XYZ file of C-alpha atoms in Angstrom:
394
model
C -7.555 -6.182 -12.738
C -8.731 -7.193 -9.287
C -6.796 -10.582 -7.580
C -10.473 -12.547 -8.471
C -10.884 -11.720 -12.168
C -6.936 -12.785 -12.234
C -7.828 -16.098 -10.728
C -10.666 -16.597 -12.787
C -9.221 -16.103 -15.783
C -6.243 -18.455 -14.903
C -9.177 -20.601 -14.078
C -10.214 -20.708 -17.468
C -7.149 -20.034 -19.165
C -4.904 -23.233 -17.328
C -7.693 -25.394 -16.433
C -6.120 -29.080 -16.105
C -2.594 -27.359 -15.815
C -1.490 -28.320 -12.175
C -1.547 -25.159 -9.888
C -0.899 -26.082 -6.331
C 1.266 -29.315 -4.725
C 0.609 -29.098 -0.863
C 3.448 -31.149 0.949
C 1.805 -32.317 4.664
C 3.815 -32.194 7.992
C 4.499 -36.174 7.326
C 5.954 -35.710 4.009
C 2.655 -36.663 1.852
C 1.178 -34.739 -0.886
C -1.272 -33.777 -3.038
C -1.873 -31.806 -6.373
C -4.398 -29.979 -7.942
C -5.351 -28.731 -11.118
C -6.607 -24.725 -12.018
C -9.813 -25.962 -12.094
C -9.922 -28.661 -9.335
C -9.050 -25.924 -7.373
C -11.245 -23.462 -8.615
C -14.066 -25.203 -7.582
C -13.007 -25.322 -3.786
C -12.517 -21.602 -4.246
C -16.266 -21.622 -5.189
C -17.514 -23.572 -3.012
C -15.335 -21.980 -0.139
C -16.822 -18.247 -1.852
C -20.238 -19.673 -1.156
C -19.628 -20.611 2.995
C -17.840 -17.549 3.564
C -21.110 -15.090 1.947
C -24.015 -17.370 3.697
C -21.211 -16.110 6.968
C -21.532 -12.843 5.800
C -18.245 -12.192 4.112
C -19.459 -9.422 1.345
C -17.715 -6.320 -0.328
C -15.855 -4.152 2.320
C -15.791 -7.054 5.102
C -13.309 -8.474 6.906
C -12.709 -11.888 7.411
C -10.092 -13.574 10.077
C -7.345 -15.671 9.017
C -5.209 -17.426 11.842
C -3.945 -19.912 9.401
C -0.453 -21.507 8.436
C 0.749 -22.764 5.138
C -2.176 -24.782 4.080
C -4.430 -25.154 1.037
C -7.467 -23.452 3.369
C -5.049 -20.461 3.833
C -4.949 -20.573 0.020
C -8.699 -21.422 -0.896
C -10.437 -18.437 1.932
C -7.887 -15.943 0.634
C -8.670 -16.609 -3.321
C -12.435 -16.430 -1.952
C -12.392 -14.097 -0.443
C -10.864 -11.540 -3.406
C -13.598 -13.018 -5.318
C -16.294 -11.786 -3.324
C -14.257 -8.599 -2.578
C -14.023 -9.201 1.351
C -10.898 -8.295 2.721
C -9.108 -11.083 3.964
C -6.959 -10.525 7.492
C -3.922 -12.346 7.947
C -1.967 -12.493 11.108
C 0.785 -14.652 12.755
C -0.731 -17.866 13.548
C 1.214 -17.811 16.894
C 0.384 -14.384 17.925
C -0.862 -14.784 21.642
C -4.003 -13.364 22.911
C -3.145 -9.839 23.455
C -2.441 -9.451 19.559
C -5.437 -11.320 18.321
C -7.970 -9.393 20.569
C -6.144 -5.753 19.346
C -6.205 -7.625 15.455
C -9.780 -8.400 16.146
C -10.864 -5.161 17.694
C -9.417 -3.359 14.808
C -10.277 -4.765 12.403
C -13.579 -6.147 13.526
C -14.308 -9.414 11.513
C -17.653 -10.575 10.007
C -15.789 -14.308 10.495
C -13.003 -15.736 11.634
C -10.761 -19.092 10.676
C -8.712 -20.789 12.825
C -6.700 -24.193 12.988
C -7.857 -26.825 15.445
C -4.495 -26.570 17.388
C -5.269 -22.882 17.768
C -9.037 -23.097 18.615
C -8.664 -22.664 22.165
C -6.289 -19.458 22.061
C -8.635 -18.009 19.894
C -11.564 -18.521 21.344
C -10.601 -16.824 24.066
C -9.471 -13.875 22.474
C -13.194 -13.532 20.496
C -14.301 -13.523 24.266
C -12.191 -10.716 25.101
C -13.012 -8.485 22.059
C -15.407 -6.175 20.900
C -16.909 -9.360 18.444
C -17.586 -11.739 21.150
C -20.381 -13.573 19.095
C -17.943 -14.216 16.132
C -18.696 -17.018 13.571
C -15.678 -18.957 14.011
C -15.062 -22.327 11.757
C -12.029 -24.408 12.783
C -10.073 -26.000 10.480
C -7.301 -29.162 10.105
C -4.537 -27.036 7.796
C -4.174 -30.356 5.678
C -5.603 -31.912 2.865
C -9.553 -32.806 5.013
C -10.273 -28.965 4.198
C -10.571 -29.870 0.469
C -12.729 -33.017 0.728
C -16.389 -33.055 1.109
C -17.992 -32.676 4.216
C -15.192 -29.658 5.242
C -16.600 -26.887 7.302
C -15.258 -25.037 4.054
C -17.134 -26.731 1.810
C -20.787 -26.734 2.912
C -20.193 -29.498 5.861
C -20.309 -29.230 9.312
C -21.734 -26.366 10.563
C -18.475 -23.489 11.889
C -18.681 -23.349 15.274
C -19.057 -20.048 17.261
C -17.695 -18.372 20.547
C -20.862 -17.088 21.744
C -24.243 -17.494 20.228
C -26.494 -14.692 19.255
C -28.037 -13.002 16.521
C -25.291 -10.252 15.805
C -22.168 -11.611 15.225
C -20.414 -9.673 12.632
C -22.763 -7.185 12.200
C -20.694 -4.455 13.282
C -17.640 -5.383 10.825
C -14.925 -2.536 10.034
C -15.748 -1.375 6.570
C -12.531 -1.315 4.688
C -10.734 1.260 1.763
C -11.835 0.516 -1.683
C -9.620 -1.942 -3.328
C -8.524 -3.555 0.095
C -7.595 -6.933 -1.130
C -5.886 -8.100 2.812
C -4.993 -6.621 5.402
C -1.676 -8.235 7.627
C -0.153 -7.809 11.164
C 3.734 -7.809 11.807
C 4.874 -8.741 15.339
C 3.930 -5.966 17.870
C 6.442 -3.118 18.351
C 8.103 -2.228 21.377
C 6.788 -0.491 23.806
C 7.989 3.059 24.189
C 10.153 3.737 27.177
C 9.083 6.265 29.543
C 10.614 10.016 28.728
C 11.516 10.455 32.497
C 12.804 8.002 35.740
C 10.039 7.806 37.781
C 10.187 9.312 41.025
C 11.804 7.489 43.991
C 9.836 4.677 46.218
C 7.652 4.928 43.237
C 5.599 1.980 42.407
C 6.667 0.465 39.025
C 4.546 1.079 36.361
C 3.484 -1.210 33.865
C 4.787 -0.550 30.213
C 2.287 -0.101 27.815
C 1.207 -3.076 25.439
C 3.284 -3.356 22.501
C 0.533 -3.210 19.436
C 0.996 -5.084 15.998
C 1.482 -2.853 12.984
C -1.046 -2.959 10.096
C -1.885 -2.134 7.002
C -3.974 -3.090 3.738
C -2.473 -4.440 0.273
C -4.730 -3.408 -2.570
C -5.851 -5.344 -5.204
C -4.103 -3.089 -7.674
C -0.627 -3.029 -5.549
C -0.963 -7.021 -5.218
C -1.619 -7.331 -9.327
C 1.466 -4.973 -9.771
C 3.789 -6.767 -8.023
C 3.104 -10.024 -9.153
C 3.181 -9.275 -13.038
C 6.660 -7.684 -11.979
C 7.778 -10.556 -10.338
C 6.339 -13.221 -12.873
C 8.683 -11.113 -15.814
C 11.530 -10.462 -13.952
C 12.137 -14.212 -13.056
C 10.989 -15.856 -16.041
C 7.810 -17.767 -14.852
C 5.753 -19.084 -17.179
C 3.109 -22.011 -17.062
C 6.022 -24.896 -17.027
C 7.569 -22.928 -13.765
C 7.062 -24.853 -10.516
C 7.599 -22.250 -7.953
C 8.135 -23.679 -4.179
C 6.794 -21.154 -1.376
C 9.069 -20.910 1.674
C 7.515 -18.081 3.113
C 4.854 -17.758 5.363
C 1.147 -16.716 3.661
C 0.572 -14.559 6.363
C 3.054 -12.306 5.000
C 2.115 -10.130 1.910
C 5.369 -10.591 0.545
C 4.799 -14.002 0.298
C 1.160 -13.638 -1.215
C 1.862 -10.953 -3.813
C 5.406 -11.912 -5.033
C 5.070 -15.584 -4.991
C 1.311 -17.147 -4.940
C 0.057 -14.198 -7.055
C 2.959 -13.910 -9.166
C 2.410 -17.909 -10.269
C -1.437 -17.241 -10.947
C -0.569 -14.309 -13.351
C 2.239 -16.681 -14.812
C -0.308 -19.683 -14.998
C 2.577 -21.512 -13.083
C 2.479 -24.174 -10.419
C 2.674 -23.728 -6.550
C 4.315 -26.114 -4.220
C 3.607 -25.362 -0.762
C 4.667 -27.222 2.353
C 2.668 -26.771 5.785
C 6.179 -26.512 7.540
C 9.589 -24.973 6.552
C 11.871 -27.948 6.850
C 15.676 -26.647 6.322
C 16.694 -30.205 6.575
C 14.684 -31.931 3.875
C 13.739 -28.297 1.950
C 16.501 -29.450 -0.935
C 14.840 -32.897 -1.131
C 11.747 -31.534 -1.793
C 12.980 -29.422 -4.482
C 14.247 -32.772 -6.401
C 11.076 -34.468 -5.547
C 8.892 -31.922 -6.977
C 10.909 -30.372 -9.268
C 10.888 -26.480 -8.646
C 12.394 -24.099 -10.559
C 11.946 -21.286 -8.523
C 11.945 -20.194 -4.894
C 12.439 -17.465 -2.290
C 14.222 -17.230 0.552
C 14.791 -14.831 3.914
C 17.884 -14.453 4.439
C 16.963 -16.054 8.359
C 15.671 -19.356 6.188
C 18.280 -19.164 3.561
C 21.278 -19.322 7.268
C 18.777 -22.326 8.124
C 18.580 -23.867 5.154
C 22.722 -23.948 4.631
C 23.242 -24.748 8.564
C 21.173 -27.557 8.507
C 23.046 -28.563 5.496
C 26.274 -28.093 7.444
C 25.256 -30.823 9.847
C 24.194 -33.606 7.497
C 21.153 -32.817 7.454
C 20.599 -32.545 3.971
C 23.921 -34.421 2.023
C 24.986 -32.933 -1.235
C 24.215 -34.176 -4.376
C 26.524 -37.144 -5.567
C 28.075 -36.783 -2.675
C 29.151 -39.900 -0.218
C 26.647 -39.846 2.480
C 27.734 -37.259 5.274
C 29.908 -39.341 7.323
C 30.735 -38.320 11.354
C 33.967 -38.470 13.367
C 32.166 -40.803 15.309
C 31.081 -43.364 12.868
C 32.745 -46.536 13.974
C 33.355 -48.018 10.740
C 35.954 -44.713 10.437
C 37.715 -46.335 13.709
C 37.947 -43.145 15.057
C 34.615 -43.561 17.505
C 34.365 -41.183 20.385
C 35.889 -38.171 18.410
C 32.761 -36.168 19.144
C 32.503 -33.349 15.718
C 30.252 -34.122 12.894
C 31.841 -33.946 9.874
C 30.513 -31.575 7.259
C 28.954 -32.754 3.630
C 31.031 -32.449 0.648
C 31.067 -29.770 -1.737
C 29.492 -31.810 -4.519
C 26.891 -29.736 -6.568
C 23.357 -31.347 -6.684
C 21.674 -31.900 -9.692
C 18.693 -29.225 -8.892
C 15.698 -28.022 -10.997
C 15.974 -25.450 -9.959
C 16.392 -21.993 -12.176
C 16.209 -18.441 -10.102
C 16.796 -18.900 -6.131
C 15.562 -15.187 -4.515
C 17.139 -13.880 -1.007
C 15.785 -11.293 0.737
C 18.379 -8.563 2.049
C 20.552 -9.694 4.884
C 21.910 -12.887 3.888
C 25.687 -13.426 4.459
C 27.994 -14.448 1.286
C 28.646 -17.554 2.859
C 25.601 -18.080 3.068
C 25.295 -17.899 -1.220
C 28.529 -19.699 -1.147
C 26.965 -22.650 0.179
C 23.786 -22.857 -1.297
C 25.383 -22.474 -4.321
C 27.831 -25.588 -3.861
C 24.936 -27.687 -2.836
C 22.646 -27.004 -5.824
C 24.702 -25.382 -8.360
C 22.328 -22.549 -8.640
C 23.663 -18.931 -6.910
C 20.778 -17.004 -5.187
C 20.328 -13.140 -6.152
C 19.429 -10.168 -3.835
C 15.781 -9.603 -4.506
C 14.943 -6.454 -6.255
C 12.130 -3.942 -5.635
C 11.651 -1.726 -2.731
C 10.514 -2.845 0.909
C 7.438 -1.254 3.177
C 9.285 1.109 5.554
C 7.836 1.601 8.993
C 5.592 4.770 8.630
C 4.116 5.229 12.218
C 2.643 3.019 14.289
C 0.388 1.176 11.588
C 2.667 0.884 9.001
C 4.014 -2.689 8.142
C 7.460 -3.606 9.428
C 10.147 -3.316 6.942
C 10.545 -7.313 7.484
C 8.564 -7.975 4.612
C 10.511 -7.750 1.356
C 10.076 -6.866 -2.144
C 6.907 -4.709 -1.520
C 6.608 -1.108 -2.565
C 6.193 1.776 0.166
C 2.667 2.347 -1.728
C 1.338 -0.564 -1.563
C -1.140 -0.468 0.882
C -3.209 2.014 3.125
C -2.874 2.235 7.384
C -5.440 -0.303 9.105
C-alpha cells in the first residue's frame, strides 16, 4: 500500500478522531481531526499539481516541525511526487548541491529562510524555481495560505520553464532526505614545499530515497511493536526532515489511526510539561535529546512531579544567599501518561536513570536496524530504526 492510499483510508476510517496537536514556538496549540486535516492535504494536493508536482517529481522541502511540513509531505505521496527533505539550516552550498541533484519542479521554504534560499535557486541549475514561502505555524492551514489556493507562491526568477527539467525519480520514491555533508577527504600526499595551499574540496550531503513500500513497512512494525492504537497520543521529538522520524513515528500513528502531537521547537525544558498537558503515551528520543532533556531537568528546568519546587543555594529565603550552585530537583516520580519512551542508540544509563525518576516510565533501546553509510550517497547512520534497504542512492 502506497503512504497516500494509507492516509486516505485513515481518512475515512478515523474521520473526527483527532490526528495532529501542533504546539507553536509561544506555547499555543491547535488540533485537528482525520478529516479536518484531510482536507488541507487536498487542497494543499491541488496547489502543488497546478505547480507541477506530478508522478516522478520532486518537490523542495526546507521546512521545520510544522503542520505545512506535514500537509506538502501527505500531498505530495498522494499525487506520487517525491517529496525532498533537507536540514532547514543547511547553508547555501548544501541547498544549491540538494537542488542541483535533485532538480525540483517546486520548492517550500519558511519566511525566516526565504532569503538563504533564494539565493541558492539563483546559484543552481533551477534558477526560475516556483518557490512559495511559508509561516511554519498555524496561518498555513487557514484560508487565504499560499498552500491553500491564496496568494500566489512567489518565484526566484520569472520565466516560462521553471521546473521543467525536474529529476525523474525510482518508482516507488516516496522522499528523498539529506544528512549533513561529509567531510572532505584529505589529500593522499603533503603537497610540495612553497606550495600554494589548496582548497579542500566541498564536503557534499549524503542522499538517498525512502520508498513507499520501505516507509509502509516500518511503520506497521513500529505501530505493533509499541502498542499504538487509535487512543495512543504519540509526541514527535524528532525532526521531519529525518526519515526516521517520518516513517517510525508520523507514519506509524496514521497506520495506527493514532494522534500526533508535534511541537515547532524541541524544548528540553518544558518537553515533560507538554507531555502532561497533552497527554502522550508515546515518544522517541535521540539519545543527544534524551542528555538534553534530563540536563535541563538537572537545572530546574523542568521540577519533578510532586516534588517541592526546585529550590537554589541562592534562594534567600534558605539564608544561605551568595552560595552560587543550583540545587538539583528531587527524585519524585511524575505522574506521566506516558506508556513506551524509545531511545535511539547512544544514550548513557544515567541518562535512563533519570528520565525514569522523573516520569516513572524507563526508556528502551529502539529496535530495528539503522541505514549504514554505503558510499558517498548513502544516508548517515544518524538516523535510527531504518533498515539498510530502505531506500535507493539519490
Amino acid at each position: 500500500m502506497d503512504i497516500g492510499t494509507l492516509w486516505e483510508a485513515a481518512v475515512r476510517d478515523r474521520d473526527r478522531s483527532p490526528f495532529l496537536t501542533f504546539i507553536t514556538r509561544p506555547g499555543d496549540s491547535n488540533t485537528w481531526s482525520y478529516r479536518q486535516f484531510g482536507q488541507l492535504v487536498r487542497l494543499t494536493a491541488d496547489r502543488l499539481r497546478a505547480a507541477g508536482a506530478a508522478p516522478g517529481r520532486t518537490v523542495h522541502l526546507d521546512l521545520h516541525n510544522s503542520p505545512a511540513f506535514i500537509m506538502c509531505w501527505l500531498a505530495c505521496a498522494s499525487l506520487g511526487a517525491v517529496a525532498v527533505g533537507c536540514e532547514p539550516e543547511a547553508e547555501v552550498p548544501e541547498l544549491v548541491d540538494q537542488l542541483d541533484r535533485t532538480r525540483p519542479v517546486l520548492g517550500v521554504v519558511g519566511l525566516d529562510r526565504r532569503w538563504t534560499y533564494r539565493n541558492a535557486v539563483s546559484r543552481s541549475t533551477v534558477p526560475e524555481l516556483t518557490v512559495i514561502e511559508l509561516t511554519e505555524d498555524e496561518p498555513d492551514t487557514l484560508a487565504g495560505s499560499p498552500l491553500l489556493g491564496g496568494t500566489a507562491p512567489t518565484t526566484a526568477a520569472e520565466g516560462p520553464g521553471a521546473g521543467a527539467g525536474s529529476h525523474e525519480m525510482p518508482p516507488d520514491a516516496l522522499c528523498a532526505f539529506f544528512t549533513s555533508p561529509a567531510h572532505a577527504a584529505l589529500p593522499a600526499a603533503a603537497p610540495p614545499p612553497n606550495s600554494p595551499t589548496a582548497a579542500p574540496p566541498p564536503a557534499r550531503s549524503d542522499g538517498r530515497v525512502l520508498t513507499h513500500a520501505a516507509c509502509a513497512a516500518i511503520a506497521r512494525e513500529h505501530a505493533t511493536t509499541h502498542g499504538l492504537d487509535p487512543n495512543s497520543r504519540w509526541f514527535i521529538t524528532g525532526d521531519l526532515h529525518d526519515p526516521a522520524t517520518l516513517a517510525a513515528e508520523l507514519t506509524a500513528v496514521i497506520t495506527a489511526g493514532a494522534a500526533a502531537i508535534l511541537a515547532a521547537r524541541f524544548s528540553p525544558d518544558t518537553w515533560i510539561d507538554q507531555t502532561e498537558r497533552f497527554g502522550a503515551t508515546h515518544t522517541r528520543f535521540s539519545a543527544g535529546r534524551l542528555s538534553a532533556l534530563v540536563d535541563a531537568t538537572a537545572r530546574g528546568g523542568a521540577p519533578a512531579r510532586g516534588a517541592e519546587p526546585a529550590r537554589r543555594d541562592d534562594d534567600p529565603e534558605r539564608g544561605d544567599a551568595g552560595a552560587g550552585t543550583a540545587g538539583l530537583v528531587t527524585d519524585v516520580p511524575r505522574a506521566s501518561t506516558l506508556e513506551s519512551v524509545i531511545v535511539g542508540p547512544g544514550a548513557a544509563d544515567a541518562a535512563f536513570d533519570r528520565f525514569a525518576k522523573l516520569t516513572g516510565v524507563r526508556p528502551v533501546v529502539a529496535s530495528g536496524t539503522v541505514i549504514a553509510a554505503a558510499g558517498l550517497l548513502a544516508l548517515s547512520s544518524s538516523s535510527e530504526d531504518i533498515p539498510a534497504n530502505a531506500g535507493t542512492p539519490v
